[in-house]
Amino acid sequence: MNTKHILLMEDDPRDAEMTLAALADHDLGNKVFVVHDGAEALDYLYCRGKFKTREGGNPIVVLLDNKMPKISGLQVLKTMKADAQLKIIPVVVLTSSRETPDLVEFYEHGVNAYVVKPVSFAEFMRAVKQLGVFWASINESPTHQRGQEVLSKMDTVVSPEEKVSKNEISASHPALGG
């Protein structure tokens, strides 16, 4: 799957519906896959279970609720960041928790952003629209640009002798008389 898509992990049907409506205002609503618990999110990411036959390709961003059935949002994040194929996917926590320990723990485990769901409907819609536009339209994601090429480079080990600074010019360069 080469089209940009978003994975929304939300167990509250009302919040999921509002999120989809906000994203639809920017033509992103049809590119969102909704899962309702952490186990389902991991099944989606690993193309297993009911997602076994889904087209491949990682989402450009995962919008993650923390307090989820079966497997918490934090555990999904930890699993993603421990996996070479998934760790480059940006993860945004979209939660009602304002607890500082939650915020700190998510950032300690590599979350890209932590957004507290606004209580007001209008503020919620505005926040989700801004998230959608940034992550789907403005941000350049390695999961969309190069996919496997980026992943293979991440796993490549280069010895110190092989490292060459991008600012260095080879001695055989014409500008150096070579």
JSON list of N, CA, C and O in Angstrom, two decimals, residues 49-95:
[
{"chain": "A", "resi": 49, "resn": "GLY", "atom": "N", "xyz": [-3.91, -12.17, 12.14]},
{"chain": "A", "resi": 49, "resn": "GLY", "atom": "CA", "xyz": [-5.32, -12.26, 12.53]},
{"chain": "A", "resi": 49, "resn": "GLY", "atom": "C", "xyz": [-6.22, -11.79, 11.41]},
{"chain": "A", "resi": 49, "resn": "GLY", "atom": "O", "xyz": [-6.00, -12.13, 10.25]},
{"chain": "A", "resi": 50, "resn": "LYS", "atom": "N", "xyz": [-7.22, -10.97, 11.74]},
{"chain": "A", "resi": 50, "resn": "LYS", "atom": "CA", "xyz": [-8.15, -10.51, 10.70]},
{"chain": "A", "resi": 50, "resn": "LYS", "atom": "C", "xyz": [-7.50, -9.54, 9.71]},
{"chain": "A", "resi": 50, "resn": "LYS", "atom": "O", "xyz": [-8.08, -9.22, 8.69]},
{"chain": "A", "resi": 51, "resn": "PHE", "atom": "N", "xyz": [-6.28, -9.09, 10.01]},
{"chain": "A", "resi": 51, "resn": "PHE", "atom": "CA", "xyz": [-5.56, -8.19, 9.11]},
{"chain": "A", "resi": 51, "resn": "PHE", "atom": "C", "xyz": [-4.50, -8.93, 8.28]},
{"chain": "A", "resi": 51, "resn": "PHE", "atom": "O", "xyz": [-3.66, -8.31, 7.62]},
{"chain": "A", "resi": 52, "resn": "LYS", "atom": "N", "xyz": [-4.54, -10.26, 8.33]},
{"chain": "A", "resi": 52, "resn": "LYS", "atom": "CA", "xyz": [-3.54, -11.08, 7.64]},
{"chain": "A", "resi": 52, "resn": "LYS", "atom": "C", "xyz": [-3.49, -10.78, 6.14]},
{"chain": "A", "resi": 52, "resn": "LYS", "atom": "O", "xyz": [-2.42, -10.82, 5.54]},
{"chain": "A", "resi": 53, "resn": "THR", "atom": "N", "xyz": [-4.64, -10.46, 5.56]},
{"chain": "A", "resi": 53, "resn": "THR", "atom": "CA", "xyz": [-4.68, -10.24, 4.11]},
{"chain": "A", "resi": 53, "resn": "THR", "atom": "C", "xyz": [-4.70, -8.76, 3.74]},
{"chain": "A", "resi": 53, "resn": "THR", "atom": "O", "xyz": [-4.85, -8.44, 2.57]},
{"chain": "A", "resi": 54, "resn": "ARG", "atom": "N", "xyz": [-4.51, -7.88, 4.70]},
{"chain": "A", "resi": 54, "resn": "ARG", "atom": "CA", "xyz": [-4.49, -6.45, 4.35]},
{"chain": "A", "resi": 54, "resn": "ARG", "atom": "C", "xyz": [-3.26, -6.16, 3.51]},
{"chain": "A", "resi": 54, "resn": "ARG", "atom": "O", "xyz": [-2.24, -6.84, 3.61]},
{"chain": "A", "resi": 55, "resn": "GLU", "atom": "N", "xyz": [-3.38, -5.11, 2.69]},
{"chain": "A", "resi": 55, "resn": "GLU", "atom": "CA", "xyz": [-2.23, -4.71, 1.90]},
{"chain": "A", "resi": 55, "resn": "GLU", "atom": "C", "xyz": [-1.13, -4.28, 2.86]},
{"chain": "A", "resi": 55, "resn": "GLU", "atom": "O", "xyz": [-1.39, -3.71, 3.91]},
{"chain": "A", "resi": 56, "resn": "GLY", "atom": "N", "xyz": [0.10, -4.55, 2.48]},
{"chain": "A", "resi": 56, "resn": "GLY", "atom": "CA", "xyz": [1.22, -4.18, 3.31]},
{"chain": "A", "resi": 56, "resn": "GLY", "atom": "C", "xyz": [1.41, -2.68, 3.36]},
{"chain": "A", "resi": 56, "resn": "GLY", "atom": "O", "xyz": [0.67, -1.92, 2.74]},
{"chain": "A", "resi": 57, "resn": "GLY", "atom": "N", "xyz": [2.39, -2.25, 4.07]},
{"chain": "A", "resi": 57, "resn": "GLY", "atom": "CA", "xyz": [2.67, -0.83, 4.19]},
{"chain": "A", "resi": 57, "resn": "GLY", "atom": "C", "xyz": [2.30, -0.32, 5.56]},
{"chain": "A", "resi": 57, "resn": "GLY", "atom": "O", "xyz": [1.24, -0.64, 6.08]},
{"chain": "A", "resi": 58, "resn": "ASN", "atom": "N", "xyz": [3.21, 0.44, 6.14]},
{"chain": "A", "resi": 58, "resn": "ASN", "atom": "CA", "xyz": [2.98, 0.98, 7.46]},
{"chain": "A", "resi": 58, "resn": "ASN", "atom": "C", "xyz": [2.20, 2.28, 7.38]},
{"chain": "A", "resi": 58, "resn": "ASN", "atom": "O", "xyz": [2.31, 3.02, 6.40]},
{"chain": "A", "resi": 59, "resn": "PRO", "atom": "N", "xyz": [1.45, 2.58, 8.42]},
{"chain": "A", "resi": 59, "resn": "PRO", "atom": "CA", "xyz": [0.76, 3.88, 8.46]},
{"chain": "A", "resi": 59, "resn": "PRO", "atom": "C", "xyz": [1.78, 5.00, 8.58]},
{"chain": "A", "resi": 59, "resn": "PRO", "atom": "O", "xyz": [2.89, 4.79, 9.07]},
{"chain": "A", "resi": 60, "resn": "ILE", "atom": "N", "xyz": [1.39, 6.20, 8.16]},
{"chain": "A", "resi": 60, "resn": "ILE", "atom": "CA", "xyz": [2.29, 7.35, 8.29]},
{"chain": "A", "resi": 60, "resn": "ILE", "atom": "C", "xyz": [2.34, 7.85, 9.72]},
{"chain": "A", "resi": 60, "resn": "ILE", "atom": "O", "xyz": [3.28, 8.51, 10.12]},
{"chain": "A", "resi": 61, "resn": "VAL", "atom": "N", "xyz": [1.30, 7.52, 10.49]},
{"chain": "A", "resi": 61, "resn": "VAL", "atom": "CA", "xyz": [1.26, 7.88, 11.91]},
{"chain": "A", "resi": 61, "resn": "VAL", "atom": "C", "xyz": [0.26, 6.96, 12.60]},
{"chain": "A", "resi": 61, "resn": "VAL", "atom": "O", "xyz": [-0.70, 6.50, 11.99]},
{"chain": "A", "resi": 62, "resn": "VAL", "atom": "N", "xyz": [0.53, 6.68, 13.86]},
{"chain": "A", "resi": 62, "resn": "VAL", "atom": "CA", "xyz": [-0.42, 5.94, 14.70]},
{"chain": "A", "resi": 62, "resn": "VAL", "atom": "C", "xyz": [-0.94, 6.92, 15.75]},
{"chain": "A", "resi": 62, "resn": "VAL", "atom": "O", "xyz": [-0.15, 7.53, 16.48]},
{"chain": "A", "resi": 63, "resn": "LEU", "atom": "N", "xyz": [-2.26, 7.10, 15.77]},
{"chain": "A", "resi": 63, "resn": "LEU", "atom": "CA", "xyz": [-2.91, 7.90, 16.81]},
{"chain": "A", "resi": 63, "resn": "LEU", "atom": "C", "xyz": [-3.37, 6.91, 17.87]},
{"chain": "A", "resi": 63, "resn": "LEU", "atom": "O", "xyz": [-4.19, 6.04, 17.59]},
{"chain": "A", "resi": 64, "resn": "LEU", "atom": "N", "xyz": [-2.83, 7.06, 19.05]},
{"chain": "A", "resi": 64, "resn": "LEU", "atom": "CA", "xyz": [-2.92, 6.02, 20.07]},
{"chain": "A", "resi": 64, "resn": "LEU", "atom": "C", "xyz": [-3.59, 6.53, 21.34]},
{"chain": "A", "resi": 64, "resn": "LEU", "atom": "O", "xyz": [-3.18, 7.55, 21.88]},
{"chain": "A", "resi": 65, "resn": "ASP", "atom": "N", "xyz": [-4.62, 5.84, 21.79]},
{"chain": "A", "resi": 65, "resn": "ASP", "atom": "CA", "xyz": [-5.20, 6.13, 23.09]},
{"chain": "A", "resi": 65, "resn": "ASP", "atom": "C", "xyz": [-4.43, 5.30, 24.10]},
{"chain": "A", "resi": 65, "resn": "ASP", "atom": "O", "xyz": [-3.93, 4.22, 23.78]},
{"chain": "A", "resi": 66, "resn": "ASN", "atom": "N", "xyz": [-4.31, 5.78, 25.32]},
{"chain": "A", "resi": 66, "resn": "ASN", "atom": "CA", "xyz": [-3.54, 5.06, 26.32]},
{"chain": "A", "resi": 66, "resn": "ASN", "atom": "C", "xyz": [-4.33, 3.93, 26.97]},
{"chain": "A", "resi": 66, "resn": "ASN", "atom": "O", "xyz": [-3.93, 2.77, 26.93]},
{"chain": "A", "resi": 67, "resn": "LYS", "atom": "N", "xyz": [-5.42, 4.26, 27.57]},
{"chain": "A", "resi": 67, "resn": "LYS", "atom": "CA", "xyz": [-6.20, 3.27, 28.33]},
{"chain": "A", "resi": 67, "resn": "LYS", "atom": "C", "xyz": [-7.09, 2.49, 27.37]},
{"chain": "A", "resi": 67, "resn": "LYS", "atom": "O", "xyz": [-8.18, 2.93, 27.02]},
{"chain": "A", "resi": 68, "resn": "MET", "atom": "N", "xyz": [-6.58, 1.34, 26.96]},
{"chain": "A", "resi": 68, "resn": "MET", "atom": "CA", "xyz": [-7.25, 0.50, 25.96]},
{"chain": "A", "resi": 68, "resn": "MET", "atom": "C", "xyz": [-7.48, -0.90, 26.52]},
{"chain": "A", "resi": 68, "resn": "MET", "atom": "O", "xyz": [-6.72, -1.36, 27.35]},
{"chain": "A", "resi": 69, "resn": "PRO", "atom": "N", "xyz": [-8.51, -1.57, 26.01]},
{"chain": "A", "resi": 69, "resn": "PRO", "atom": "CA", "xyz": [-8.72, -2.97, 26.41]},
{"chain": "A", "resi": 69, "resn": "PRO", "atom": "C", "xyz": [-7.59, -3.87, 25.90]},
{"chain": "A", "resi": 69, "resn": "PRO", "atom": "O", "xyz": [-6.92, -3.54, 24.93]},
{"chain": "A", "resi": 70, "resn": "LYS", "atom": "N", "xyz": [-7.40, -4.98, 26.56]},
{"chain": "A", "resi": 70, "resn": "LYS", "atom": "CA", "xyz": [-6.45, -6.05, 26.22]},
{"chain": "A", "resi": 70, "resn": "LYS", "atom": "C", "xyz": [-5.00, -5.63, 26.37]},
{"chain": "A", "resi": 70, "resn": "LYS", "atom": "O", "xyz": [-4.29, -6.17, 27.19]},
{"chain": "A", "resi": 71, "resn": "ILE", "atom": "N", "xyz": [-4.52, -4.69, 25.56]},
{"chain": "A", "resi": 71, "resn": "ILE", "atom": "CA", "xyz": [-3.15, -4.23, 25.64]},
{"chain": "A", "resi": 71, "resn": "ILE", "atom": "C", "xyz": [-3.19, -2.70, 25.65]},
{"chain": "A", "resi": 71, "resn": "ILE", "atom": "O", "xyz": [-3.81, -2.09, 24.79]},
{"chain": "A", "resi": 72, "resn": "SER", "atom": "N", "xyz": [-2.50, -2.10, 26.60]},
{"chain": "A", "resi": 72, "resn": "SER", "atom": "CA", "xyz": [-2.53, -0.63, 26.74]},
{"chain": "A", "resi": 72, "resn": "SER", "atom": "C", "xyz": [-1.81, 0.05, 25.58]},
{"chain": "A", "resi": 72, "resn": "SER", "atom": "O", "xyz": [-0.97, -0.56, 24.89]},
{"chain": "A", "resi": 73, "resn": "GLY", "atom": "N", "xyz": [-2.12, 1.32, 25.40]},
{"chain": "A", "resi": 73, "resn": "GLY", "atom": "CA", "xyz": [-1.42, 2.11, 24.41]},
{"chain": "A", "resi": 73, "resn": "GLY", "atom": "C", "xyz": [0.07, 2.17, 24.67]},
{"chain": "A", "resi": 73, "resn": "GLY", "atom": "O", "xyz": [0.88, 2.12, 23.75]},
{"chain": "A", "resi": 74, "resn": "LEU", "atom": "N", "xyz": [0.45, 2.27, 25.92]},
{"chain": "A", "resi": 74, "resn": "LEU", "atom": "CA", "xyz": [1.87, 2.30, 26.27]},
{"chain": "A", "resi": 74, "resn": "LEU", "atom": "C", "xyz": [2.56, 1.01, 25.85]},
{"chain": "A", "resi": 74, "resn": "LEU", "atom": "O", "xyz": [3.67, 1.03, 25.30]},
{"chain": "A", "resi": 75, "resn": "GLN", "atom": "N", "xyz": [1.92, -0.12, 26.07]},
{"chain": "A", "resi": 75, "resn": "GLN", "atom": "CA", "xyz": [2.53, -1.40, 25.68]},
{"chain": "A", "resi": 75, "resn": "GLN", "atom": "C", "xyz": [2.64, -1.51, 24.15]},
{"chain": "A", "resi": 75, "resn": "GLN", "atom": "O", "xyz": [3.62, -2.04, 23.64]},
{"chain": "A", "resi": 76, "resn": "VAL", "atom": "N", "xyz": [1.64, -1.00, 23.44]},
{"chain": "A", "resi": 76, "resn": "VAL", "atom": "CA", "xyz": [1.73, -0.98, 21.97]},
{"chain": "A", "resi": 76, "resn": "VAL", "atom": "C", "xyz": [2.93, -0.14, 21.54]},
{"chain": "A", "resi": 76, "resn": "VAL", "atom": "O", "xyz": [3.71, -0.55, 20.68]},
{"chain": "A", "resi": 77, "resn": "LEU", "atom": "N", "xyz": [3.09, 1.03, 22.16]},
{"chain": "A", "resi": 77, "resn": "LEU", "atom": "CA", "xyz": [4.24, 1.89, 21.85]},
{"chain": "A", "resi": 77, "resn": "LEU", "atom": "C", "xyz": [5.55, 1.17, 22.11]},
{"chain": "A", "resi": 77, "resn": "LEU", "atom": "O", "xyz": [6.46, 1.18, 21.27]},
{"chain": "A", "resi": 78, "resn": "LYS", "atom": "N", "xyz": [5.67, 0.53, 23.27]},
{"chain": "A", "resi": 78, "resn": "LYS", "atom": "CA", "xyz": [6.91, -0.20, 23.61]},
{"chain": "A", "resi": 78, "resn": "LYS", "atom": "C", "xyz": [7.20, -1.28, 22.58]},
{"chain": "A", "resi": 78, "resn": "LYS", "atom": "O", "xyz": [8.36, -1.47, 22.17]},
{"chain": "A", "resi": 79, "resn": "THR", "atom": "N", "xyz": [6.17, -2.00, 22.16]},
{"chain": "A", "resi": 79, "resn": "THR", "atom": "CA", "xyz": [6.34, -3.07, 21.17]},
{"chain": "A", "resi": 79, "resn": "THR", "atom": "C", "xyz": [6.80, -2.48, 19.84]},
{"chain": "A", "resi": 79, "resn": "THR", "atom": "O", "xyz": [7.72, -3.00, 19.20]},
{"chain": "A", "resi": 80, "resn": "MET", "atom": "N", "xyz": [6.19, -1.38, 19.44]},
{"chain": "A", "resi": 80, "resn": "MET", "atom": "CA", "xyz": [6.56, -0.75, 18.17]},
{"chain": "A", "resi": 80, "resn": "MET", "atom": "C", "xyz": [8.00, -0.27, 18.20]},
{"chain": "A", "resi": 80, "resn": "MET", "atom": "O", "xyz": [8.75, -0.49, 17.24]},
{"chain": "A", "resi": 81, "resn": "LYS", "atom": "N", "xyz": [8.41, 0.37, 19.27]},
{"chain": "A", "resi": 81, "resn": "LYS", "atom": "CA", "xyz": [9.75, 0.96, 19.33]},
{"chain": "A", "resi": 81, "resn": "LYS", "atom": "C", "xyz": [10.83, -0.10, 19.49]},
{"chain": "A", "resi": 81, "resn": "LYS", "atom": "O", "xyz": [12.01, 0.17, 19.25]},
{"chain": "A", "resi": 82, "resn": "ALA", "atom": "N", "xyz": [10.45, -1.32, 19.86]},
{"chain": "A", "resi": 82, "resn": "ALA", "atom": "CA", "xyz": [11.41, -2.41, 19.98]},
{"chain": "A", "resi": 82, "resn": "ALA", "atom": "C", "xyz": [11.54, -3.20, 18.67]},
{"chain": "A", "resi": 82, "resn": "ALA", "atom": "O", "xyz": [12.37, -4.10, 18.58]},
{"chain": "A", "resi": 83, "resn": "ASP", "atom": "N", "xyz": [10.75, -2.85, 17.67]},
{"chain": "A", "resi": 83, "resn": "ASP", "atom": "CA", "xyz": [10.73, -3.59, 16.42]},
{"chain": "A", "resi": 83, "resn": "ASP", "atom": "C", "xyz": [11.35, -2.74, 15.30]},
{"chain": "A", "resi": 83, "resn": "ASP", "atom": "O", "xyz": [10.91, -1.61, 15.06]},
{"chain": "A", "resi": 84, "resn": "ALA", "atom": "N", "xyz": [12.35, -3.27, 14.62]},
{"chain": "A", "resi": 84, "resn": "ALA", "atom": "CA", "xyz": [13.06, -2.52, 13.57]},
{"chain": "A", "resi": 84, "resn": "ALA", "atom": "C", "xyz": [12.13, -2.06, 12.45]},
{"chain": "A", "resi": 84, "resn": "ALA", "atom": "O", "xyz": [12.34, -1.00, 11.86]},
{"chain": "A", "resi": 85, "resn": "GLN", "atom": "N", "xyz": [11.11, -2.83, 12.14]},
{"chain": "A", "resi": 85, "resn": "GLN", "atom": "CA", "xyz": [10.18, -2.47, 11.07]},
{"chain": "A", "resi": 85, "resn": "GLN", "atom": "C", "xyz": [9.19, -1.39, 11.49]},
{"chain": "A", "resi": 85, "resn": "GLN", "atom": "O", "xyz": [8.68, -0.66, 10.66]},
{"chain": "A", "resi": 86, "resn": "LEU", "atom": "N", "xyz": [8.88, -1.31, 12.77]},
{"chain": "A", "resi": 86, "resn": "LEU", "atom": "CA", "xyz": [7.83, -0.41, 13.25]},
{"chain": "A", "resi": 86, "resn": "LEU", "atom": "C", "xyz": [8.35, 0.84, 13.96]},
{"chain": "A", "resi": 86, "resn": "LEU", "atom": "O", "xyz": [7.61, 1.81, 14.08]},
{"chain": "A", "resi": 87, "resn": "LYS", "atom": "N", "xyz": [9.59, 0.82, 14.40]},
{"chain": "A", "resi": 87, "resn": "LYS", "atom": "CA", "xyz": [10.05, 1.91, 15.26]},
{"chain": "A", "resi": 87, "resn": "LYS", "atom": "C", "xyz": [10.13, 3.26, 14.55]},
{"chain": "A", "resi": 87, "resn": "LYS", "atom": "O", "xyz": [10.14, 4.29, 15.21]},
{"chain": "A", "resi": 88, "resn": "ILE", "atom": "N", "xyz": [10.16, 3.28, 13.24]},
{"chain": "A", "resi": 88, "resn": "ILE", "atom": "CA", "xyz": [10.21, 4.56, 12.53]},
{"chain": "A", "resi": 88, "resn": "ILE", "atom": "C", "xyz": [8.84, 5.18, 12.32]},
{"chain": "A", "resi": 88, "resn": "ILE", "atom": "O", "xyz": [8.74, 6.32, 11.86]},
{"chain": "A", "resi": 89, "resn": "ILE", "atom": "N", "xyz": [7.77, 4.47, 12.64]},
{"chain": "A", "resi": 89, "resn": "ILE", "atom": "CA", "xyz": [6.43, 5.03, 12.49]},
{"chain": "A", "resi": 89, "resn": "ILE", "atom": "C", "xyz": [6.19, 6.05, 13.60]},
{"chain": "A", "resi": 89, "resn": "ILE", "atom": "O", "xyz": [6.31, 5.72, 14.78]},
{"chain": "A", "resi": 90, "resn": "PRO", "atom": "N", "xyz": [5.83, 7.28, 13.26]},
{"chain": "A", "resi": 90, "resn": "PRO", "atom": "CA", "xyz": [5.52, 8.25, 14.30]},
{"chain": "A", "resi": 90, "resn": "PRO", "atom": "C", "xyz": [4.27, 7.82, 15.09]},
{"chain": "A", "resi": 90, "resn": "PRO", "atom": "O", "xyz": [3.33, 7.29, 14.52]},
{"chain": "A", "resi": 91, "resn": "VAL", "atom": "N", "xyz": [4.33, 8.03, 16.38]},
{"chain": "A", "resi": 91, "resn": "VAL", "atom": "CA", "xyz": [3.21, 7.68, 17.27]},
{"chain": "A", "resi": 91, "resn": "VAL", "atom": "C", "xyz": [2.80, 8.92, 18.05]},
{"chain": "A", "resi": 91, "resn": "VAL", "atom": "O", "xyz": [3.64, 9.57, 18.68]},
{"chain": "A", "resi": 92, "resn": "VAL", "atom": "N", "xyz": [1.52, 9.24, 17.98]},
{"chain": "A", "resi": 92, "resn": "VAL", "atom": "CA", "xyz": [0.96, 10.37, 18.70]},
{"chain": "A", "resi": 92, "resn": "VAL", "atom": "C", "xyz": [-0.07, 9.83, 19.69]},
{"chain": "A", "resi": 92, "resn": "VAL", "atom": "O", "xyz": [-1.01, 9.14, 19.29]},
{"chain": "A", "resi": 93, "resn": "VAL", "atom": "N", "xyz": [0.13, 10.12, 20.96]},
{"chain": "A", "resi": 93, "resn": "VAL", "atom": "CA", "xyz": [-0.84, 9.73, 21.98]},
{"chain": "A", "resi": 93, "resn": "VAL", "atom": "C", "xyz": [-1.94, 10.77, 21.98]},
{"chain": "A", "resi": 93, "resn": "VAL", "atom": "O", "xyz": [-1.68, 11.97, 22.06]},
{"chain": "A", "resi": 94, "resn": "LEU", "atom": "N", "xyz": [-3.17, 10.31, 21.84]},
{"chain": "A", "resi": 94, "resn": "LEU", "atom": "CA", "xyz": [-4.35, 11.17, 21.89]},
{"chain": "A", "resi": 94, "resn": "LEU", "atom": "C", "xyz": [-5.20, 10.62, 23.03]},
{"chain": "A", "resi": 94, "resn": "LEU", "atom": "O", "xyz": [-5.88, 9.62, 22.88]},
{"chain": "A", "resi": 95, "resn": "THR", "atom": "N", "xyz": [-5.09, 11.25, 24.20]},
{"chain": "A", "resi": 95, "resn": "THR", "atom": "CA", "xyz": [-5.65, 10.66, 25.41]},
{"chain": "A", "resi": 95, "resn": "THR", "atom": "C", "xyz": [-6.33, 11.72, 26.28]},
{"chain": "A", "resi": 95, "resn": "THR", "atom": "O", "xyz": [-6.13, 12.92, 26.08]}
]
